[in-house]
Amino acid sequence: MTVRQLSLPELAEACRDTGVPGVGLWREPVQAYGVEAAAKLVRDAGLAVTTLCRGGFLTASDPAERSAALADNRRAVDEAAALGTDTLVLVSGGLPPGSRDLRGARERIADALAELGPYAGEHGVKLAIEPLHPMYAADRCVVSTLAQALDLAERFPAHQVGVAVDTYHVWWDDQAPAQIARAGAQGRIHTFQLADWTTPLPEGVLNGRGQIGDGAVDMREWKGYVEAAGYTGPIEVELFNDTLWTRDGREVLAETAARFAEHAG
Amino acid sequence: MTVRQLSLPELAEACRDTGVPGVGLWREPVQAYGVEAAAKLVRDAGLAVTTLCRGGFLTASDPAERSAALADNRRAVDEAAALGTDTLVLVSGGLPPGSRDLRGARERIADALAELGPYAGEHGVKLAIEPLHPMYAADRCVVSTLAQALDLAERFPAHQVGVAVDTYHVWWDDQAPAQIARAGAQGRIHTFQLADWTTPLPEGVLNGRGQIGDGAVDMREWKGYVEAAGYTGPIEVELFNDTLWTRDGREVLAETAARFAEHAG
């Protein structure tokens, strides 16, 4: 998503040229290119698929919507398995229209995981619940903290359900370091993502994630927390940023790799 | 602030006409009108001044800035006392430019409170640390949760330092109800404010607080938490909203009073 201006073949080539060994893919471009074709492309390029983003949106109370969401998440698991990644990132979903019941929405996620966790496990895919920043609690993700994500994940085996740790979403939270330790002790850190916090936030607050080093987040500090918790997996850089998307994608990828080396290498 | 388009005399008159018994004032319009004149105005109108907003901005590491901030906060205490309110709301301040040290900034607030708390207490004014939504952690307020605010407040007597509970800032936090109980048990709920959470957020995320009833917050639920915690003080409605500010202030005040009655009465 950091360089969504690149097509999948361009992305694979740019990763190879930049020495980036793995890539997190998003479902929409993969589906547009064809799942099997995308799988062959990254395999031939020697690229690891670190995660597939994203399943989730499991908070609907309407039975038909709920059933459709579960079916879509099973497809996402299938796609992850086909791409050769063991991790599917879940963004939980927001409040249904007109609802003010955060607790109920969070409980419906647990109900959905009881169906999806075993399905994912059977396909060799781990679900990673990603807490999103509290500013998304109403319209995008009712899971706002690592503590909440772990409270949900702990109801299931770690090889079925864990969490995604993204600096953009948790950097403000003084409880997050302890929750990272809790997640690590249980083998539930299923991915670690970096983005920086820059202000002012843009309208809608979706596409203002800062390039590594441009903002308020001490990347090395957070890398230290996940490493101390035993995490040895890939580190992804996931930037939603309107300005970065207007630039040449190869240049942005190279800049991102350089910033990563400088601030988190 | 909800009806900042009204002058202080217009506000006093509109409150009387609408049956609103008290008002939270902001320092800037009070200073522009004159503190003593404002005090006489509200006194003559029979209006209680529920709180003065706001002191704070105590995170500077530069000694001169820090000293200026402390002096300004002592003036704010004096103004609160002159206005006849016993509560000064504090917005802590964000990270100094270029800093990534949230913990250090939070600790400087404690240092400042050690000077300001006794001064406030001597003047019959309680300081209310207001945790702001985590989306303001970098540039406005490094205190993001009631738990953090109470950790700071507890170092001082309750008649010197407590917290402000604002639904807009804490509604997403599943730990907030327990923290409200903790604050209430210590006599540290120094004010309770309502605003609703509406999306999409505007650019800069400052002036998008929703009118009561328009958003995701169950006002009666939160009112229930503070009442169960023993809070019997005034309930303020504090809306920063560009659209409301373009409308007739008396109309907005009347609408707000009606919404309050409907959703929190």
XYZ file of C-alpha atoms in Angstrom:
530
model
C 0.000 0.000 0.000
C 2.994 2.284 0.612
C 3.590 2.301 -3.153
C 0.168 1.475 -4.469
C 0.954 3.501 -7.601
C 3.063 0.520 -8.736
C 1.473 -2.439 -10.515
C 2.299 -5.847 -9.050
C 4.974 -6.584 -11.689
C 6.489 -3.140 -11.153
C 6.407 -3.716 -7.406
C 8.154 -7.072 -7.692
C 10.836 -5.575 -9.903
C 11.293 -2.520 -7.668
C 11.602 -4.715 -4.580
C 14.271 -6.788 -6.272
C 16.161 -3.673 -7.399
C 15.935 -2.117 -3.912
C 16.864 -5.294 -2.053
C 13.512 -5.468 -0.256
C 13.076 -9.187 0.512
C 9.363 -9.356 1.257
C 6.116 -7.558 0.658
C 2.748 -7.284 2.305
C 0.025 -7.478 -0.316
C -3.494 -6.109 -0.378
C -6.414 -8.135 -1.579
C -7.807 -5.723 -4.177
C -4.753 -5.509 -6.473
C -4.129 -9.237 -6.000
C -7.693 -10.078 -7.016
C -7.477 -7.721 -9.995
C -4.251 -9.363 -11.173
C -5.477 -12.859 -10.361
C -4.517 -14.686 -7.169
C -2.641 -17.532 -8.861
C -0.871 -15.168 -11.248
C 0.135 -12.915 -8.352
C 1.398 -15.918 -6.399
C 3.542 -17.008 -9.360
C 4.814 -13.466 -9.886
C 6.116 -13.003 -6.338
C 7.426 -16.589 -6.203
C 9.371 -16.121 -9.425
C 10.729 -12.818 -8.100
C 11.958 -14.573 -4.946
C 9.794 -12.254 -2.826
C 8.298 -13.428 0.432
C 4.683 -12.384 0.999
C 4.822 -11.186 4.584
C 1.085 -10.686 5.102
C -2.154 -10.338 3.212
C -4.220 -7.281 4.082
C -6.977 -7.517 4.941
C -9.885 -9.468 6.220
C -12.189 -8.401 8.991
C -15.160 -6.022 9.018
C -16.924 -8.451 11.288
C -19.156 -6.134 13.284
C -22.385 -6.203 11.263
C -25.419 -7.195 13.279
C -27.562 -7.915 10.216
C -27.484 -11.717 9.625
C -27.103 -11.480 5.841
C -24.264 -8.964 6.104
C -22.663 -11.053 8.784
C -22.826 -14.191 6.682
C -21.382 -12.360 3.689
C -18.531 -11.036 5.834
C -17.674 -14.515 7.082
C -17.689 -15.901 3.534
C -15.446 -13.071 2.375
C -13.028 -13.742 5.210
C -12.845 -17.427 4.296
C -11.950 -16.323 0.761
C -9.269 -14.057 2.214
C -7.806 -17.038 4.080
C -7.789 -19.025 0.831
C -6.044 -16.156 -0.947
C -3.423 -15.855 1.794
C -2.696 -19.576 1.552
C -2.465 -19.372 -2.246
C -0.007 -16.473 -1.987
C 2.163 -18.449 0.395
C 1.825 -16.124 3.375
C 0.934 -17.439 6.802
C -0.652 -14.207 8.051
C -3.951 -12.497 7.274
C -4.392 -9.079 8.868
C -7.886 -8.295 10.184
C -9.372 -4.841 10.561
C -12.347 -5.436 12.765
C -14.912 -3.017 11.409
C -16.714 -0.088 12.998
C -20.112 0.432 14.563
C -23.108 -0.516 12.426
C -24.995 2.578 11.213
C -26.857 4.208 14.102
C -25.350 1.942 16.732
C -23.615 3.219 19.873
C -22.798 -0.222 21.241
C -19.011 -0.631 21.149
C -19.106 -3.564 23.541
C -21.617 -5.464 21.442
C -19.609 -4.861 18.284
C -16.469 -6.153 19.961
C -18.311 -9.255 21.098
C -19.506 -9.983 17.556
C -15.866 -10.033 16.467
C -15.207 -12.783 18.990
C -18.164 -14.734 17.627
C -16.826 -14.408 14.097
C -13.322 -15.474 15.152
C -14.760 -18.649 16.621
C -15.745 -19.564 13.063
C -12.775 -18.095 11.203
C -9.952 -19.104 13.555
C -10.279 -22.863 12.987
C -10.781 -22.340 9.247
C -7.595 -20.244 9.068
C -5.675 -22.752 11.185
C -6.650 -25.601 8.848
C -5.214 -23.603 5.944
C -1.956 -22.742 7.691
C -2.927 -19.097 8.061
C -2.793 -17.053 11.269
C -5.268 -14.223 11.790
C -3.707 -10.993 13.066
C -6.180 -8.669 14.782
C -4.923 -5.156 14.168
C -5.952 -2.579 16.750
C -6.462 0.688 14.924
C -5.936 4.107 16.464
C -8.917 5.160 18.626
C -9.792 7.841 16.071
C -11.140 4.996 13.907
C -13.261 3.398 16.635
C -16.613 4.518 15.250
C -16.291 3.971 11.528
C -13.517 1.478 10.913
C -12.287 -0.562 13.841
C -13.838 -0.952 17.287
C -10.652 -2.639 18.495
C -8.524 0.321 19.587
C -5.765 -1.084 21.783
C -3.429 -4.050 21.908
C -5.029 -5.007 25.219
C -8.437 -5.309 23.542
C -6.969 -7.215 20.593
C -5.258 -9.664 22.946
C -8.383 -10.093 25.045
C -10.053 -11.277 21.834
C -7.115 -13.302 20.526
C -6.555 -15.162 23.792
C -9.830 -16.996 23.405
C -8.194 -18.954 20.571
C -4.935 -20.821 19.982
C -2.022 -18.577 18.979
C -1.593 -20.348 15.629
C -5.161 -19.302 14.816
C -5.407 -15.757 16.196
C -2.846 -13.166 17.246
C -2.293 -9.460 16.756
C -0.686 -6.978 14.406
C 1.445 -4.307 16.064
C 1.513 -1.094 14.030
C 3.390 1.874 15.466
C 0.951 4.342 13.903
C -1.910 2.921 15.899
C -0.284 2.249 19.265
C 2.513 4.798 19.676
C 0.477 7.024 22.027
C -0.455 4.154 24.373
C 1.663 3.842 27.523
C 0.184 0.368 28.059
C 1.322 -0.888 24.655
C 4.859 -1.941 25.648
C 3.472 -4.225 28.364
C 0.876 -5.571 25.929
C 3.588 -6.302 23.362
C 5.382 -8.320 26.028
C 2.120 -10.147 26.769
C 1.592 -10.862 23.071
C 5.153 -12.034 22.602
C 5.039 -14.386 25.569
C 2.055 -16.076 23.954
C 3.558 -16.178 20.450
C 0.828 -13.865 19.214
C 2.786 -11.080 17.481
C 1.884 -12.077 13.949
C 3.235 -8.982 12.240
C 4.971 -5.713 13.074
C 4.321 -2.640 10.961
C 5.860 0.816 10.940
C 4.386 4.186 10.061
C 5.117 7.568 11.579
C 2.680 9.990 13.204
C 2.644 13.381 11.519
C 0.324 16.345 12.004
C -1.892 18.035 11.017
C -4.083 15.059 10.187
C -5.863 15.254 6.834
C -9.641 15.342 6.463
C -11.011 11.859 7.111
C -7.695 10.958 8.840
C -7.055 7.996 6.562
C -4.180 8.979 4.336
C -1.836 10.968 6.529
C 0.533 8.276 7.780
C 3.983 9.732 7.844
C 7.152 8.460 6.218
C 9.500 6.813 8.735
C 11.461 9.525 10.510
C 9.113 12.395 9.683
C 7.018 12.254 12.843
C 6.650 11.639 16.557
C 7.351 7.898 16.717
C 10.663 6.522 17.937
C 10.890 3.516 15.602
C 13.899 1.986 17.304
C 12.125 2.074 20.647
C 9.152 0.114 19.293
C 11.363 -2.295 17.372
C 13.102 -2.887 20.692
C 9.816 -3.766 22.368
C 8.833 -6.402 19.806
C 12.338 -7.842 19.692
C 12.455 -8.042 23.488
C 9.127 -9.887 23.246
C 10.770 -12.484 21.028
C 9.498 -11.333 17.643
C 11.833 -12.324 14.819
C 9.474 -11.986 11.863
C 9.415 -9.431 9.078
C 8.960 -5.709 9.679
C 6.562 -4.042 7.266
C 6.304 -0.370 6.426
C 2.691 0.518 5.705
C 2.089 4.129 4.719
C -1.234 5.495 3.585
C -0.173 8.888 2.342
C -1.717 10.947 -0.416
C 1.515 12.845 -1.023
C 3.658 9.718 -1.302
C 1.118 8.249 -3.737
C 1.558 11.177 -6.138
C 5.291 10.512 -6.430
C 7.235 7.981 -8.476
C 6.704 4.625 -6.762
C 10.263 3.363 -7.207
C 11.604 6.554 -5.705
C 9.231 6.205 -2.729
C 10.259 2.581 -2.238
C 13.945 3.509 -2.285
C 13.351 6.397 0.114
C 11.364 4.126 2.430
C 14.121 1.511 2.443
C 16.667 4.224 3.260
C 14.520 5.639 6.048
C 14.004 2.165 7.434
C 17.761 1.603 7.544
C 18.299 4.979 9.198
C 15.556 4.791 11.833
C 14.923 1.086 12.377
C 17.903 -0.737 10.876
C -16.953 27.599 23.254
C -20.065 25.812 21.953
C -21.477 29.229 21.045
C -18.359 31.279 20.699
C -20.152 33.457 18.133
C -21.956 35.096 21.073
C -20.348 37.934 23.014
C -20.245 37.494 26.778
C -23.294 39.748 27.348
C -25.190 37.910 24.581
C -24.175 34.612 26.136
C -25.368 35.633 29.586
C -28.691 36.791 28.164
C -29.124 33.680 26.039
C -28.375 31.408 28.992
C -30.992 33.205 31.052
C -33.554 32.972 28.237
C -32.822 29.282 27.705
C -32.769 28.371 31.374
C -29.130 27.296 31.304
C -27.936 27.817 34.899
C -24.174 27.776 34.428
C -21.493 28.312 31.869
C -17.906 27.230 31.299
C -15.847 30.202 30.185
C -12.686 30.420 28.113
C -9.838 32.658 29.036
C -9.469 34.572 25.760
C -12.956 36.135 25.614
C -12.857 36.744 29.373
C -9.525 38.558 29.085
C -10.775 40.570 26.113
C -13.876 41.631 28.056
C -11.942 42.162 31.258
C -11.845 39.597 34.058
C -13.570 41.756 36.677
C -16.192 42.955 34.196
C -16.877 39.370 33.112
C -17.152 38.285 36.737
C -19.698 41.041 37.414
C -21.605 40.220 34.239
C -22.150 36.559 35.069
C -22.770 37.322 38.734
C -25.446 39.864 37.854
C -27.000 37.387 35.436
C -27.191 34.775 38.187
C -25.022 32.434 36.121
C -22.680 29.983 37.782
C -19.243 29.737 36.171
C -18.770 25.984 36.054
C -15.128 25.964 34.906
C -12.510 28.149 33.336
C -10.803 26.743 30.250
C -7.947 26.501 30.103
C -4.547 26.329 31.624
C -1.908 23.784 30.876
C 0.587 23.509 27.999
C 3.178 22.444 30.488
C 5.398 20.208 28.370
C 8.044 22.644 27.162
C 11.591 21.573 27.976
C 13.059 25.021 27.334
C 13.483 26.760 30.744
C 12.220 30.158 29.581
C 9.136 28.650 27.919
C 8.537 26.550 30.977
C 8.751 29.495 33.298
C 6.388 31.504 31.082
C 3.909 28.615 31.068
C 3.951 28.395 34.860
C 3.383 32.140 35.174
C 0.516 31.974 32.708
C -1.068 29.138 34.662
C -0.851 31.102 37.902
C -2.664 33.922 36.097
C -5.287 31.401 34.972
C -5.796 30.357 38.594
C -6.212 34.005 39.564
C -8.752 34.488 36.778
C -10.704 31.410 37.841
C -10.853 32.678 41.417
C -11.952 36.121 40.236
C -14.723 34.573 38.126
C -15.961 32.600 41.114
C -15.355 29.153 39.678
C -13.519 26.496 41.653
C -12.239 24.586 38.613
C -9.523 25.332 36.071
C -9.292 22.837 33.202
C -5.781 21.935 32.067
C -4.815 20.752 28.592
C -1.369 19.364 29.102
C 0.381 20.279 25.878
C 2.013 18.177 23.181
C 5.530 17.116 22.365
C 8.080 19.907 22.005
C 9.126 20.380 18.348
C 11.288 17.491 17.187
C 10.804 15.479 20.376
C 9.639 11.855 20.428
C 9.710 11.513 24.200
C 6.122 11.119 25.407
C 7.203 9.799 28.770
C 9.475 12.761 29.419
C 6.746 15.209 28.436
C 4.299 13.531 30.809
C 6.833 13.739 33.617
C 7.317 17.483 33.051
C 3.588 17.914 33.620
C 3.954 16.311 37.040
C 6.823 18.672 37.836
C 4.686 21.656 36.863
C 1.736 20.426 38.919
C 3.963 20.275 41.972
C 4.265 24.056 41.649
C 0.760 24.839 40.417
C -1.280 22.500 42.629
C -0.469 24.251 45.923
C -0.918 27.670 44.303
C -4.336 26.660 43.012
C -5.312 25.142 46.351
C -4.439 28.352 48.150
C -6.772 30.224 45.828
C -9.670 27.789 46.226
C -9.258 26.473 42.682
C -9.007 22.822 41.676
C -6.962 21.854 38.632
C -8.695 19.400 36.303
C -6.322 17.472 34.042
C -8.245 16.744 30.863
C -7.091 13.712 28.932
C -7.541 14.490 25.264
C -8.259 11.895 22.598
C -5.086 10.035 21.543
C -5.254 11.721 18.138
C -3.979 14.869 19.909
C -1.068 13.143 21.678
C 1.665 14.634 19.498
C 0.620 18.236 19.072
C -1.787 19.143 21.851
C -1.988 16.830 24.839
C 0.332 13.990 25.791
C -2.183 12.856 28.423
C -4.459 10.561 26.419
C -6.394 8.499 28.941
C -8.124 8.928 32.271
C -5.704 6.390 33.710
C -2.750 8.599 32.792
C -4.502 11.708 34.084
C -5.225 10.002 37.404
C -1.684 8.683 37.686
C -0.612 12.330 37.539
C -3.387 13.693 39.745
C -2.888 11.128 42.497
C 0.473 12.600 43.371
C -1.413 15.597 44.803
C -4.372 16.205 47.119
C -7.755 15.952 45.390
C -8.623 19.571 46.224
C -5.560 20.597 44.226
C -5.589 18.235 41.239
C -8.225 16.022 39.667
C -9.488 15.230 36.181
C -11.960 16.399 33.581
C -14.071 13.663 32.007
C -15.113 14.564 28.450
C -17.070 11.984 26.483
C -15.487 13.081 23.209
C -12.056 12.123 24.449
C -12.760 8.914 26.365
C -15.778 7.273 24.710
C -13.661 4.708 22.801
C -11.789 3.560 25.927
C -13.064 0.376 27.550
C -10.948 1.203 30.620
C -12.598 4.586 31.119
C -15.600 3.413 33.167
C -13.282 1.812 35.741
C -11.122 4.922 35.760
C -14.180 7.110 36.339
C -14.975 4.948 39.356
C -11.382 5.351 40.545
C -11.580 9.122 40.085
C -14.923 9.337 41.854
C -13.752 7.320 44.835
C -10.969 9.862 45.323
C -13.176 12.908 44.783
C -11.215 13.803 41.677
C -13.928 14.241 39.032
C -13.691 18.012 38.801
C -15.881 18.405 35.734
C -17.896 16.323 33.292
C -18.243 17.449 29.685
C -20.293 16.144 26.782
C -19.608 16.154 23.061
C -20.538 13.557 20.474
C -18.227 11.685 18.116
C -19.117 12.212 14.473
C -17.273 11.220 11.314
C -15.633 11.992 8.964
C -13.227 14.053 11.031
C -12.286 17.422 9.539
C -8.741 18.357 8.529
C -6.711 19.044 11.660
C -9.376 17.179 13.712
C -10.016 20.137 16.024
C -13.432 21.425 15.106
C -15.514 18.363 14.379
C -17.093 17.637 17.760
C -20.632 16.545 17.175
C -23.828 17.961 18.619
C -25.243 15.728 21.375
C -27.182 12.898 19.754
C -25.575 13.168 16.318
C -22.845 10.601 16.857
C -21.568 7.383 18.365
C -21.586 8.284 22.059
C -24.277 7.021 24.414
C -24.529 10.104 26.642
C -26.799 8.491 29.212
C -24.347 5.619 29.645
C -21.484 8.005 30.462
C -23.642 10.180 32.659
C -24.481 6.974 34.514
C -20.788 6.226 35.068
C -19.998 9.611 36.619
C -23.162 9.592 38.713
C -22.382 6.070 39.961
C -18.945 7.427 40.881
C -20.595 10.034 43.071
C -20.322 13.049 40.793
C -23.030 15.616 41.469
C -21.477 18.669 39.817
C -22.468 20.488 36.653
C -22.489 18.844 33.223
C -20.987 20.977 30.491
C -21.529 20.654 26.759
C -18.371 21.663 24.932
C -18.599 21.552 21.152
C -15.872 22.725 18.826
C -17.724 22.654 15.556
C -17.182 24.837 12.513
C -20.739 24.285 11.298
C -22.346 25.180 14.627
C -20.210 28.331 14.768
C -21.632 29.572 11.461
C -25.193 29.442 12.843
C -27.107 31.824 15.082
C -25.669 31.368 18.559
C -28.986 31.596 20.404
C -30.445 28.956 18.134
C -27.455 26.684 18.745
C -27.738 27.190 22.500
C -31.427 26.325 22.442
C -30.794 23.278 20.261
C -28.002 22.151 22.574
C -30.228 22.506 25.636
C -32.923 20.467 23.892
C -30.484 17.776 22.846
C -29.114 17.652 26.364
C -32.600 17.108 27.749
C -33.295 14.405 25.156
C -30.059 12.464 25.453
C -28.731 13.212 28.914
C -31.601 14.674 30.883
